[in-house]
PDB file of C-alpha atoms and ligand atoms in Angstrom:
ATOM      1  CA  UNK A   1     -12.696  -5.775 -12.926  1.00  0.00           C
ATOM      2  CA  UNK A   2     -11.521  -6.692  -9.419  1.00  0.00           C
ATOM      3  CA  UNK A   3      -7.988  -8.078  -9.536  1.00  0.00           C
ATOM      4  CA  UNK A   4      -7.516  -8.587  -5.781  1.00  0.00           C
ATOM      5  CA  UNK A   5      -9.938  -8.824  -2.888  1.00  0.00           C
ATOM      6  CA  UNK A   6      -9.174  -8.892   0.808  1.00  0.00           C
ATOM      7  CA  UNK A   7     -12.223 -10.191   2.664  1.00  0.00           C
ATOM      8  CA  UNK A   8     -12.787  -9.835   6.414  1.00  0.00           C
ATOM      9  CA  UNK A   9      -9.101 -10.142   7.239  1.00  0.00           C
ATOM     10  CA  UNK A  10      -8.358 -10.519  10.953  1.00  0.00           C
ATOM     11  CA  UNK A  11      -4.725 -10.725  12.011  1.00  0.00           C
ATOM     12  CA  UNK A  12      -2.750 -10.364  15.210  1.00  0.00           C
ATOM     13  CA  UNK A  13       0.567 -10.972  16.911  1.00  0.00           C
ATOM     14  CA  UNK A  14       1.439 -13.381  19.679  1.00  0.00           C
ATOM     15  CA  UNK A  15       3.474 -11.594  22.327  1.00  0.00           C
ATOM     16  CA  UNK A  16       4.534 -12.166  25.916  1.00  0.00           C
ATOM     17  CA  UNK A  17       1.149 -10.882  27.060  1.00  0.00           C
ATOM     18  CA  UNK A  18      -0.823 -13.141  24.714  1.00  0.00           C
ATOM     19  CA  UNK A  19      -2.558 -12.438  21.393  1.00  0.00           C
ATOM     20  CA  UNK A  20      -2.895  -8.804  20.268  1.00  0.00           C
ATOM     21  CA  UNK A  21      -5.175  -8.098  17.335  1.00  0.00           C
ATOM     22  CA  UNK A  22      -3.726  -5.720  14.723  1.00  0.00           C
ATOM     23  CA  UNK A  23      -6.230  -5.930  11.837  1.00  0.00           C
ATOM     24  CA  UNK A  24      -9.995  -6.021  12.335  1.00  0.00           C
ATOM     25  CA  UNK A  25     -12.260  -7.237   9.508  1.00  0.00           C
ATOM     26  CA  UNK A  26     -10.271  -5.498   6.787  1.00  0.00           C
ATOM     27  CA  UNK A  27     -12.041  -5.470   3.420  1.00  0.00           C
ATOM     28  CA  UNK A  28     -10.139  -4.052   0.488  1.00  0.00           C
ATOM     29  CA  UNK A  29     -10.670  -4.365  -3.269  1.00  0.00           C
ATOM     30  CA  UNK A  30      -8.166  -3.474  -5.974  1.00  0.00           C
ATOM     31  CA  UNK A  31      -9.437  -2.987  -9.512  1.00  0.00           C
ATOM     32  CA  UNK A  32      -7.477  -3.667 -12.699  1.00  0.00           C
ATOM     33  CA  UNK A  33      -5.497  -0.598 -13.771  1.00  0.00           C
ATOM     34  CA  UNK A  34      -6.320   1.342 -10.594  1.00  0.00           C
ATOM     35  CA  UNK A  35      -4.057   3.015  -8.034  1.00  0.00           C
ATOM     36  CA  UNK A  36      -5.688   2.412  -4.656  1.00  0.00           C
ATOM     37  CA  UNK A  37      -4.049   4.244  -1.759  1.00  0.00           C
ATOM     38  CA  UNK A  38      -4.030   2.842   1.753  1.00  0.00           C
ATOM     39  CA  UNK A  39      -3.569   5.822   4.044  1.00  0.00           C
ATOM     40  CA  UNK A  40      -3.074   6.409   7.765  1.00  0.00           C
ATOM     41  CA  UNK A  41      -0.621   7.230  10.530  1.00  0.00           C
ATOM     42  CA  UNK A  42       2.238   4.837  11.203  1.00  0.00           C
ATOM     43  CA  UNK A  43       1.108   1.752  13.079  1.00  0.00           C
ATOM     44  CA  UNK A  44      -2.449   1.902  11.651  1.00  0.00           C
ATOM     45  CA  UNK A  45      -2.044  -1.460   9.890  1.00  0.00           C
ATOM     46  CA  UNK A  46      -1.557  -0.373   6.278  1.00  0.00           C
ATOM     47  CA  UNK A  47       1.844  -2.025   5.798  1.00  0.00           C
ATOM     48  CA  UNK A  48       0.739  -5.193   7.635  1.00  0.00           C
ATOM     49  CA  UNK A  49      -2.268  -5.385   5.296  1.00  0.00           C
ATOM     50  CA  UNK A  50       0.063  -5.124   2.290  1.00  0.00           C
ATOM     51  CA  UNK A  51       2.592  -7.594   3.706  1.00  0.00           C
ATOM     52  CA  UNK A  52      -0.185 -10.120   4.322  1.00  0.00           C
ATOM     53  CA  UNK A  53      -0.844 -10.076   0.549  1.00  0.00           C
ATOM     54  CA  UNK A  54       2.828 -10.868  -0.061  1.00  0.00           C
ATOM     55  CA  UNK A  55       3.077 -13.376   2.818  1.00  0.00           C
ATOM     56  CA  UNK A  56       5.914 -11.323   4.275  1.00  0.00           C
ATOM     57  CA  UNK A  57       4.565 -11.243   7.808  1.00  0.00           C
ATOM     58  CA  UNK A  58       6.622 -11.536  11.001  1.00  0.00           C
ATOM     59  CA  UNK A  59       6.886 -15.059  12.452  1.00  0.00           C
ATOM     60  CA  UNK A  60       4.736 -14.232  15.492  1.00  0.00           C
ATOM     61  CA  UNK A  61       1.804 -13.059  13.351  1.00  0.00           C
ATOM     62  CA  UNK A  62      -1.387 -15.077  12.976  1.00  0.00           C
ATOM     63  CA  UNK A  63      -4.163 -14.639  10.443  1.00  0.00           C
ATOM     64  CA  UNK A  64      -7.192 -15.743  12.428  1.00  0.00           C
ATOM     65  CA  UNK A  65      -9.744 -15.421   9.616  1.00  0.00           C
ATOM     66  CA  UNK A  66     -10.327 -13.925   6.197  1.00  0.00           C
ATOM     67  CA  UNK A  67      -9.400 -14.445   2.560  1.00  0.00           C
ATOM     68  CA  UNK A  68      -7.083 -12.762   0.077  1.00  0.00           C
ATOM     69  CA  UNK A  69      -8.377 -13.636  -3.376  1.00  0.00           C
ATOM     70  CA  UNK A  70      -6.130 -13.254  -6.435  1.00  0.00           C
ATOM     71  CA  UNK A  71      -6.473 -15.187  -9.674  1.00  0.00           C
ATOM     72  CA  UNK A  72      -9.350 -17.205  -8.150  1.00  0.00           C
ATOM     73  CA  UNK A  73      -7.066 -18.464  -5.378  1.00  0.00           C
ATOM     74  CA  UNK A  74      -6.988 -17.654  -1.678  1.00  0.00           C
ATOM     75  CA  UNK A  75      -3.370 -16.543  -1.209  1.00  0.00           C
ATOM     76  CA  UNK A  76      -3.564 -17.308   2.523  1.00  0.00           C
ATOM     77  CA  UNK A  77      -4.031 -21.004   1.756  1.00  0.00           C
ATOM     78  CA  UNK A  78      -1.177 -21.311  -0.768  1.00  0.00           C
ATOM     79  CA  UNK A  79       1.931 -23.234   0.298  1.00  0.00           C
ATOM     80  CA  UNK A  80       5.349 -21.480   0.097  1.00  0.00           C
ATOM     81  CA  UNK A  81       6.067 -23.545  -3.044  1.00  0.00           C
ATOM     82  CA  UNK A  82       2.842 -22.448  -4.730  1.00  0.00           C
ATOM     83  CA  UNK A  83       3.450 -18.852  -3.659  1.00  0.00           C
ATOM     84  CA  UNK A  84       6.883 -18.651  -5.357  1.00  0.00           C
ATOM     85  CA  UNK A  85       5.182 -17.836  -8.659  1.00  0.00           C
ATOM     86  CA  UNK A  86       3.072 -15.075  -7.134  1.00  0.00           C
ATOM     87  CA  UNK A  87       5.491 -12.915  -5.121  1.00  0.00           C
ATOM     88  CA  UNK A  88       7.853 -10.985  -7.377  1.00  0.00           C
ATOM     89  CA  UNK A  89       6.284 -12.475 -10.490  1.00  0.00           C
ATOM     90  CA  UNK A  90       2.611 -11.470 -10.362  1.00  0.00           C
ATOM     91  CA  UNK A  91       2.642  -9.233  -7.290  1.00  0.00           C
ATOM     92  CA  UNK A  92       5.795  -7.178  -6.786  1.00  0.00           C
ATOM     93  CA  UNK A  93       6.888  -4.980  -3.908  1.00  0.00           C
ATOM     94  CA  UNK A  94       8.419  -1.540  -4.286  1.00  0.00           C
ATOM     95  CA  UNK A  95       9.780  -0.964  -0.778  1.00  0.00           C
ATOM     96  CA  UNK A  96      10.484   2.260   1.054  1.00  0.00           C
ATOM     97  CA  UNK A  97      14.202   1.445   1.138  1.00  0.00           C
ATOM     98  CA  UNK A  98      15.277  -0.038  -2.218  1.00  0.00           C
ATOM     99  CA  UNK A  99      18.383  -1.545  -0.581  1.00  0.00           C
ATOM    100  CA  UNK A 100      16.137  -4.079   1.165  1.00  0.00           C
ATOM    101  CA  UNK A 101      15.485  -5.520  -2.320  1.00  0.00           C
ATOM    102  CA  UNK A 102      18.796  -4.849  -4.086  1.00  0.00           C
ATOM    103  CA  UNK A 103      21.847  -6.974  -3.320  1.00  0.00           C
ATOM    104  CA  UNK A 104      24.877  -4.669  -2.885  1.00  0.00           C
ATOM    105  CA  UNK A 105      27.256  -7.436  -4.046  1.00  0.00           C
ATOM    106  CA  UNK A 106      25.770  -7.866  -7.537  1.00  0.00           C
ATOM    107  CA  UNK A 107      25.450  -5.451 -10.455  1.00  0.00           C
ATOM    108  CA  UNK A 108      22.046  -4.073 -11.418  1.00  0.00           C
ATOM    109  CA  UNK A 109      22.347  -6.107 -14.652  1.00  0.00           C
ATOM    110  CA  UNK A 110      23.027  -9.376 -12.772  1.00  0.00           C
ATOM    111  CA  UNK A 111      19.965  -8.780 -10.623  1.00  0.00           C
ATOM    112  CA  UNK A 112      17.707  -7.951 -13.568  1.00  0.00           C
ATOM    113  CA  UNK A 113      18.957 -10.994 -15.504  1.00  0.00           C
ATOM    114  CA  UNK A 114      18.339 -13.236 -12.487  1.00  0.00           C
ATOM    115  CA  UNK A 115      14.757 -11.989 -12.214  1.00  0.00           C
ATOM    116  CA  UNK A 116      14.201 -12.608 -15.939  1.00  0.00           C
ATOM    117  CA  UNK A 117      15.683 -16.103 -15.701  1.00  0.00           C
ATOM    118  CA  UNK A 118      13.717 -17.180 -12.605  1.00  0.00           C
ATOM    119  CA  UNK A 119      10.356 -15.604 -13.352  1.00  0.00           C
ATOM    120  CA  UNK A 120      10.227 -15.463 -17.159  1.00  0.00           C
ATOM    121  CA  UNK A 121      12.643 -18.252 -18.152  1.00  0.00           C
ATOM    122  CA  UNK A 122      14.505 -15.787 -20.411  1.00  0.00           C
ATOM    123  CA  UNK A 123      18.313 -15.958 -20.606  1.00  0.00           C
ATOM    124  CA  UNK A 124      21.314 -14.699 -22.626  1.00  0.00           C
ATOM    125  CA  UNK A 125      21.036 -11.925 -25.236  1.00  0.00           C
ATOM    126  CA  UNK A 126      17.241 -11.863 -25.099  1.00  0.00           C
ATOM    127  CA  UNK A 127      17.346 -11.305 -21.334  1.00  0.00           C
ATOM    128  CA  UNK A 128      19.931  -8.531 -21.720  1.00  0.00           C
ATOM    129  CA  UNK A 129      17.728  -6.816 -24.329  1.00  0.00           C
ATOM    130  CA  UNK A 130      14.727  -7.003 -21.984  1.00  0.00           C
ATOM    131  CA  UNK A 131      16.783  -5.661 -19.051  1.00  0.00           C
ATOM    132  CA  UNK A 132      17.944  -2.680 -21.142  1.00  0.00           C
ATOM    133  CA  UNK A 133      14.359  -2.023 -22.273  1.00  0.00           C
ATOM    134  CA  UNK A 134      13.184  -2.085 -18.640  1.00  0.00           C
ATOM    135  CA  UNK A 135      15.877   0.396 -17.559  1.00  0.00           C
ATOM    136  CA  UNK A 136      14.961   2.595 -20.543  1.00  0.00           C
ATOM    137  CA  UNK A 137      11.284   2.477 -19.544  1.00  0.00           C
ATOM    138  CA  UNK A 138      12.104   3.668 -16.017  1.00  0.00           C
ATOM    139  CA  UNK A 139      14.257   6.388 -17.611  1.00  0.00           C
ATOM    140  CA  UNK A 140      17.669   5.372 -16.388  1.00  0.00           C
ATOM    141  CA  UNK A 141      20.065   7.075 -18.811  1.00  0.00           C
ATOM    142  CA  UNK A 142      22.707   5.032 -20.698  1.00  0.00           C
ATOM    143  CA  UNK A 143      20.787   1.887 -19.789  1.00  0.00           C
ATOM    144  CA  UNK A 144      23.208  -0.551 -21.480  1.00  0.00           C
ATOM    145  CA  UNK A 145      26.291   0.654 -19.610  1.00  0.00           C
ATOM    146  CA  UNK A 146      24.292   1.015 -16.365  1.00  0.00           C
ATOM    147  CA  UNK A 147      23.732  -2.764 -16.340  1.00  0.00           C
ATOM    148  CA  UNK A 148      27.334  -3.010 -15.101  1.00  0.00           C
ATOM    149  CA  UNK A 149      26.772  -0.591 -12.186  1.00  0.00           C
ATOM    150  CA  UNK A 150      26.496  -1.720  -8.580  1.00  0.00           C
ATOM    151  CA  UNK A 151      23.608  -0.419  -6.450  1.00  0.00           C
ATOM    152  CA  UNK A 152      25.931   1.939  -4.499  1.00  0.00           C
ATOM    153  CA  UNK A 153      26.721   3.701  -7.798  1.00  0.00           C
ATOM    154  CA  UNK A 154      23.025   4.636  -8.163  1.00  0.00           C
ATOM    155  CA  UNK A 155      21.320   7.561  -6.411  1.00  0.00           C
ATOM    156  CA  UNK A 156      18.270   6.854  -4.174  1.00  0.00           C
ATOM    157  CA  UNK A 157      15.862   7.704  -7.012  1.00  0.00           C
ATOM    158  CA  UNK A 158      17.751   5.507  -9.494  1.00  0.00           C
ATOM    159  CA  UNK A 159      17.741   2.570  -7.059  1.00  0.00           C
ATOM    160  CA  UNK A 160      13.972   2.928  -6.733  1.00  0.00           C
ATOM    161  CA  UNK A 161      13.704   3.015 -10.558  1.00  0.00           C
ATOM    162  CA  UNK A 162      15.820  -0.166 -10.758  1.00  0.00           C
ATOM    163  CA  UNK A 163      13.353  -1.917  -8.395  1.00  0.00           C
ATOM    164  CA  UNK A 164      10.475  -0.775 -10.603  1.00  0.00           C
ATOM    165  CA  UNK A 165      12.417  -2.093 -13.638  1.00  0.00           C
ATOM    166  CA  UNK A 166      12.586  -5.522 -11.942  1.00  0.00           C
ATOM    167  CA  UNK A 167       8.822  -5.498 -11.478  1.00  0.00           C
ATOM    168  CA  UNK A 168       8.461  -4.573 -15.170  1.00  0.00           C
ATOM    169  CA  UNK A 169      10.739  -7.468 -16.179  1.00  0.00           C
ATOM    170  CA  UNK A 170       8.331  -9.828 -14.405  1.00  0.00           C
ATOM    171  CA  UNK A 171       5.317  -8.128 -16.007  1.00  0.00           C
ATOM    172  CA  UNK A 172       3.814  -8.026 -12.501  1.00  0.00           C
ATOM    173  CA  UNK A 173       0.049  -7.500 -12.494  1.00  0.00           C
ATOM    174  CA  UNK A 174       0.052  -5.770  -9.121  1.00  0.00           C
ATOM    175  CA  UNK A 175       2.663  -3.421  -7.671  1.00  0.00           C
ATOM    176  CA  UNK A 176       2.627  -2.798  -3.935  1.00  0.00           C
ATOM    177  CA  UNK A 177       4.399   0.505  -3.400  1.00  0.00           C
ATOM    178  CA  UNK A 178       5.118   0.816   0.337  1.00  0.00           C
ATOM    179  CA  UNK A 179       5.949   4.484   1.052  1.00  0.00           C
ATOM    180  CA  UNK A 180       8.007   4.392  -2.177  1.00  0.00           C
ATOM    181  CA  UNK A 181       9.041   8.042  -2.069  1.00  0.00           C
ATOM    182  CA  UNK A 182       9.495   8.702   1.663  1.00  0.00           C
ATOM    183  CA  UNK A 183      13.279   8.464   1.515  1.00  0.00           C
ATOM    184  CA  UNK A 184      13.546  10.668  -1.601  1.00  0.00           C
ATOM    185  CA  UNK A 185      13.604  14.433  -2.058  1.00  0.00           C
ATOM    186  CA  UNK A 186      10.502  16.186  -3.372  1.00  0.00           C
ATOM    187  CA  UNK A 187      11.536  16.463  -7.050  1.00  0.00           C
ATOM    188  CA  UNK A 188      12.524  12.811  -7.237  1.00  0.00           C
ATOM    189  CA  UNK A 189       9.296  11.847  -5.380  1.00  0.00           C
ATOM    190  CA  UNK A 190       7.275  13.464  -8.176  1.00  0.00           C
ATOM    191  CA  UNK A 191       9.318  11.683 -10.854  1.00  0.00           C
ATOM    192  CA  UNK A 192       8.786   8.263  -9.236  1.00  0.00           C
ATOM    193  CA  UNK A 193       5.039   8.890  -8.850  1.00  0.00           C
ATOM    194  CA  UNK A 194       4.857  10.024 -12.514  1.00  0.00           C
ATOM    195  CA  UNK A 195       6.657   6.838 -13.502  1.00  0.00           C
ATOM    196  CA  UNK A 196       4.206   4.658 -11.527  1.00  0.00           C
ATOM    197  CA  UNK A 197       1.303   6.505 -13.148  1.00  0.00           C
ATOM    198  CA  UNK A 198       2.752   5.961 -16.626  1.00  0.00           C
ATOM    199  CA  UNK A 199       3.213   2.224 -15.946  1.00  0.00           C
ATOM    200  CA  UNK A 200      -0.358   2.037 -14.628  1.00  0.00           C
ATOM    201  CA  UNK A 201      -1.763   3.674 -17.777  1.00  0.00           C
ATOM    202  CA  UNK A 202       0.435   1.972 -20.362  1.00  0.00           C
ATOM    203  CA  UNK A 203       0.439  -1.561 -18.910  1.00  0.00           C
ATOM    204  CA  UNK A 204      -2.922  -1.468 -17.086  1.00  0.00           C
ATOM    205  CA  UNK A 205      -1.001  -2.457 -13.956  1.00  0.00           C
ATOM    206  CA  UNK A 206      -2.833  -2.209 -10.630  1.00  0.00           C
ATOM    207  CA  UNK A 207      -1.036  -0.415  -7.804  1.00  0.00           C
ATOM    208  CA  UNK A 208      -1.545  -0.420  -4.046  1.00  0.00           C
ATOM    209  CA  UNK A 209       0.051   2.748  -2.736  1.00  0.00           C
ATOM    210  CA  UNK A 210       0.834   2.660   0.987  1.00  0.00           C
ATOM    211  CA  UNK A 211       1.425   6.142   2.304  1.00  0.00           C
ATOM    212  CA  UNK A 212       0.884   8.588   5.131  1.00  0.00           C
ATOM    213  CA  UNK A 213       1.176  11.492   2.661  1.00  0.00           C
ATOM    214  CA  UNK A 214      -2.248  12.736   1.565  1.00  0.00           C
ATOM    215  CA  UNK A 215      -0.568  15.178  -0.845  1.00  0.00           C
ATOM    216  CA  UNK A 216       0.849  12.243  -2.848  1.00  0.00           C
ATOM    217  CA  UNK A 217      -2.573  10.558  -2.700  1.00  0.00           C
ATOM    218  CA  UNK A 218      -4.401  13.682  -3.920  1.00  0.00           C
ATOM    219  CA  UNK A 219      -2.257  13.903  -7.015  1.00  0.00           C
ATOM    220  CA  UNK A 220      -2.085  10.219  -7.907  1.00  0.00           C
ATOM    221  CA  UNK A 221      -4.620   7.796  -6.422  1.00  0.00           C
ATOM    222  CA  UNK A 222      -7.881   6.729  -8.079  1.00  0.00           C
ATOM    223  CA  UNK A 223      -9.311   5.393  -4.842  1.00  0.00           C
ATOM    224  CA  UNK A 224      -8.501   5.834  -1.152  1.00  0.00           C
ATOM    225  CA  UNK A 225      -8.938   3.684   1.928  1.00  0.00           C
ATOM    226  CA  UNK A 226      -8.168   5.368   5.238  1.00  0.00           C
ATOM    227  CA  UNK A 227      -7.060   3.078   8.064  1.00  0.00           C
ATOM    228  CA  UNK A 228      -7.138   3.802  11.755  1.00  0.00           C
ATOM    229  CA  UNK A 229      -5.910   1.407  14.444  1.00  0.00           C
ATOM    230  CA  UNK A 230      -6.324  -1.706  12.294  1.00  0.00           C
ATOM    231  CA  UNK A 231      -9.658  -0.841  10.685  1.00  0.00           C
ATOM    232  CA  UNK A 232     -10.631   0.788   7.404  1.00  0.00           C
ATOM    233  CA  UNK A 233     -12.716   3.784   8.482  1.00  0.00           C
ATOM    234  CA  UNK A 234     -13.396   5.435   5.110  1.00  0.00           C
ATOM    235  CA  UNK A 235     -13.156   4.356   1.481  1.00  0.00           C
ATOM    236  CA  UNK A 236     -14.014   6.461  -1.561  1.00  0.00           C
ATOM    237  CA  UNK A 237     -12.992   7.432  -5.081  1.00  0.00           C
ATOM    238  CA  UNK A 238     -10.202   9.984  -4.719  1.00  0.00           C
ATOM    239  CA  UNK A 239     -12.078  13.030  -6.042  1.00  0.00           C
ATOM    240  CA  UNK A 240     -15.110  12.326  -3.888  1.00  0.00           C
ATOM    241  CA  UNK A 241     -12.937  11.713  -0.841  1.00  0.00           C
ATOM    242  CA  UNK A 242     -11.276  15.117  -1.033  1.00  0.00           C
ATOM    243  CA  UNK A 243     -14.549  16.908  -1.884  1.00  0.00           C
ATOM    244  CA  UNK A 244     -16.841  15.170   0.589  1.00  0.00           C
ATOM    245  CA  UNK A 245     -14.552  13.852   3.338  1.00  0.00           C
ATOM    246  CA  UNK A 246     -16.809  12.148   5.851  1.00  0.00           C
ATOM    247  CA  UNK A 247     -15.035  10.400   8.720  1.00  0.00           C
ATOM    248  CA  UNK A 248     -13.799  12.608  11.600  1.00  0.00           C
ATOM    249  CA  UNK A 249     -10.398  10.887  11.459  1.00  0.00           C
ATOM    250  CA  UNK A 250     -10.042  11.530   7.695  1.00  0.00           C
ATOM    251  CA  UNK A 251     -11.022  15.180   8.264  1.00  0.00           C
ATOM    252  CA  UNK A 252      -8.448  15.488  11.043  1.00  0.00           C
ATOM    253  CA  UNK A 253      -5.777  13.948   8.776  1.00  0.00           C
ATOM    254  CA  UNK A 254      -6.592  16.465   6.028  1.00  0.00           C
ATOM    255  CA  UNK A 255      -6.505  19.361   8.501  1.00  0.00           C
ATOM    256  CA  UNK A 256      -3.037  18.339   9.587  1.00  0.00           C
ATOM    257  CA  UNK A 257      -1.529  18.720   6.077  1.00  0.00           C
ATOM    258  CA  UNK A 258       0.651  21.836   5.864  1.00  0.00           C
ATOM    259  CA  UNK A 259      -0.450  24.300   3.151  1.00  0.00           C
ATOM    260  CA  UNK A 260       0.210  27.941   2.286  1.00  0.00           C
ATOM    261  CA  UNK A 261      -3.399  29.048   2.982  1.00  0.00           C
ATOM    262  CA  UNK A 262      -3.440  27.662   6.531  1.00  0.00           C
ATOM    263  CA  UNK A 263      -2.322  30.080   9.226  1.00  0.00           C
ATOM    264  CA  UNK A 264      -2.285  27.312  11.844  1.00  0.00           C
ATOM    265  CA  UNK A 265      -1.545  23.625  11.474  1.00  0.00           C
ATOM    266  CA  UNK A 266      -4.114  21.507  13.290  1.00  0.00           C
ATOM    267  CA  UNK A 267      -2.718  18.381  14.878  1.00  0.00           C
ATOM    268  CA  UNK A 268      -4.771  15.370  15.965  1.00  0.00           C
ATOM    269  CA  UNK A 269      -4.850  15.345  19.757  1.00  0.00           C
ATOM    270  CA  UNK A 270      -3.517  12.214  21.470  1.00  0.00           C
ATOM    271  CA  UNK A 271      -1.835   9.168  19.986  1.00  0.00           C
ATOM    272  CA  UNK A 272      -3.217   6.225  18.013  1.00  0.00           C
ATOM    273  CA  UNK A 273      -3.597   3.170  20.272  1.00  0.00           C
ATOM    274  CA  UNK A 274      -0.950   0.468  20.288  1.00  0.00           C
ATOM    275  CA  UNK A 275      -2.089  -3.052  19.415  1.00  0.00           C
ATOM    276  CA  UNK A 276      -1.918  -3.888  23.122  1.00  0.00           C
ATOM    277  CA  UNK A 277      -4.563  -1.288  23.983  1.00  0.00           C
ATOM    278  CA  UNK A 278      -8.090  -2.614  23.912  1.00  0.00           C
ATOM    279  CA  UNK A 279     -10.420   0.262  23.108  1.00  0.00           C
ATOM    280  CA  UNK A 280     -14.106  -0.663  23.221  1.00  0.00           C
ATOM    281  CA  UNK A 281     -16.401   0.798  20.558  1.00  0.00           C
ATOM    282  CA  UNK A 282     -15.012   3.052  17.850  1.00  0.00           C
ATOM    283  CA  UNK A 283     -11.237   2.914  18.224  1.00  0.00           C
ATOM    284  CA  UNK A 284     -11.007   6.624  17.344  1.00  0.00           C
ATOM    285  CA  UNK A 285     -13.344   7.680  20.202  1.00  0.00           C
ATOM    286  CA  UNK A 286     -10.646   8.870  22.678  1.00  0.00           C
ATOM    287  CA  UNK A 287      -9.372  11.356  20.034  1.00  0.00           C
ATOM    288  CA  UNK A 288     -12.661  12.265  18.353  1.00  0.00           C
ATOM    289  CA  UNK A 289     -14.237  15.697  18.952  1.00  0.00           C
ATOM    290  CA  UNK A 290     -17.666  14.290  18.067  1.00  0.00           C
ATOM    291  CA  UNK A 291     -17.627  11.129  20.208  1.00  0.00           C
ATOM    292  CA  UNK A 292     -21.019  10.183  21.695  1.00  0.00           C
ATOM    293  CA  UNK A 293     -21.958   7.584  24.307  1.00  0.00           C
ATOM    294  CA  UNK A 294     -22.639   4.951  21.654  1.00  0.00           C
ATOM    295  CA  UNK A 295     -19.099   5.398  20.256  1.00  0.00           C
ATOM    296  CA  UNK A 296     -17.629   4.060  23.519  1.00  0.00           C
ATOM    297  CA  UNK A 297     -19.499   0.769  23.461  1.00  0.00           C
ATOM    298  CA  UNK A 298     -20.411  -0.132  19.848  1.00  0.00           C
ATOM    299  CA  UNK A 299     -18.237  -0.562  16.775  1.00  0.00           C
ATOM    300  CA  UNK A 300     -19.453   1.455  13.766  1.00  0.00           C
ATOM    301  CA  UNK A 301     -19.699  -0.650  10.594  1.00  0.00           C
ATOM    302  CA  UNK A 302     -18.369   0.587   7.263  1.00  0.00           C
ATOM    303  CA  UNK A 303     -21.527   1.580   5.361  1.00  0.00           C
ATOM    304  CA  UNK A 304     -22.240   3.218   2.019  1.00  0.00           C
ATOM    305  CA  UNK A 305     -23.065   6.887   2.590  1.00  0.00           C
ATOM    306  CA  UNK A 306     -23.196   7.830  -1.127  1.00  0.00           C
ATOM    307  CA  UNK A 307     -22.474   5.785  -4.274  1.00  0.00           C
ATOM    308  CA  UNK A 308     -19.131   3.968  -3.789  1.00  0.00           C
ATOM    309  CA  UNK A 309     -18.290   6.096  -0.725  1.00  0.00           C
ATOM    310  CA  UNK A 310     -18.102   4.175   2.585  1.00  0.00           C
ATOM    311  CA  UNK A 311     -17.560   5.432   6.115  1.00  0.00           C
ATOM    312  CA  UNK A 312     -17.627   3.848   9.572  1.00  0.00           C
ATOM    313  CA  UNK A 313     -19.050   6.514  11.879  1.00  0.00           C
ATOM    314  CA  UNK A 314     -22.217   6.744  13.976  1.00  0.00           C
ATOM    315  CA  UNK A 315     -22.653  10.378  12.910  1.00  0.00           C
ATOM    316  CA  UNK A 316     -23.963   8.972   9.616  1.00  0.00           C
ATOM    317  CA  UNK A 317     -26.668   6.950  11.363  1.00  0.00           C
ATOM    318  CA  UNK A 318     -28.546   9.942  12.834  1.00  0.00           C
ATOM    319  CA  UNK A 319     -28.160   8.390  16.247  1.00  0.00           C
ATOM    320  CA  UNK A 320     -27.085  11.554  17.990  1.00  0.00           C
TER     321      UNK A 320
HETATM  322 FE1  SF4 B   1     -16.109   9.859  16.313  1.00  0.00          FE
HETATM  323 FE2  SF4 B   1     -18.097   8.276  17.128  1.00  0.00          FE
HETATM  324 FE3  SF4 B   1     -17.688   8.655  14.545  1.00  0.00          FE
HETATM  325 FE4  SF4 B   1     -15.975   7.203  15.987  1.00  0.00          FE
HETATM  326  S1  SF4 B   1     -18.136   6.707  15.548  1.00  0.00           S
HETATM  327  S2  SF4 B   1     -15.472   8.740  14.506  1.00  0.00           S
HETATM  328  S3  SF4 B   1     -15.998   8.320  17.911  1.00  0.00           S
HETATM  329  S4  SF4 B   1     -18.314  10.196  16.036  1.00  0.00           S
END
């Protein structure tokens, strides 16, 4: 079952030089109980896509067209008042830096109890019991006494677990994990990803995983969408993606992952375009080893190349 659908989302930013488009016809579907990874280099539009779901966009942004459907409602059209019961309650963010969500002046317990009071209407002893259960679930030891700790008394991994505990307190249906392990060391990264996977399986929670790390995606995601310069260029079930990678950009991303059996690390030549650069045709063409004449003038559409596997590349159209 689809729990969230982004349909033909177009978004840009108004700057001194006028309007610069950042997202181009983004289509993205999240299924119930699925971890769907949104992958790409920084600046490709993955975080902006996620923030548009949460209505956490910069003031100078403009959604020019599209829909974000959740619970039979278009989130774009909801007023701030109507949206209060969506963000944090039904759709929760797990940010890269947990301190952007934790208040350093209040204890972890105060913050969990506040979430339970606002979003679930639960107070007093019942709220405290729920908060302890949530900290237990995210495997914070001595959960009861840890309610009295301040965020600075927690390690980076524990802070991230506390954020996940808040999302659990709200019984959020969707978690948006924005580079949730980037600031953590490798062992803790694995623990946080294991925790997200457990929550997904046990609560049937749906997770959007924003990452540039294809290693994390390989081990955890059910489905992958690769973004390049504001467009989704490939989308596939995870296993199929890694077995039958299609788009030249996805292949280049995979080739640039360090591994023990690679004698040489292949980098992608050039830089992704900024939103101020207008690149006609396929936006990857200046960096693509396979670019043809058509790639410089026409935009390749995302089309189904095998069941449930989509790619936007003219190489699939036998036009060369
Ligand atoms: Fe390369 Fe052309 Fe395919 Fe774009 S459409 S990825 S430029 S071959």
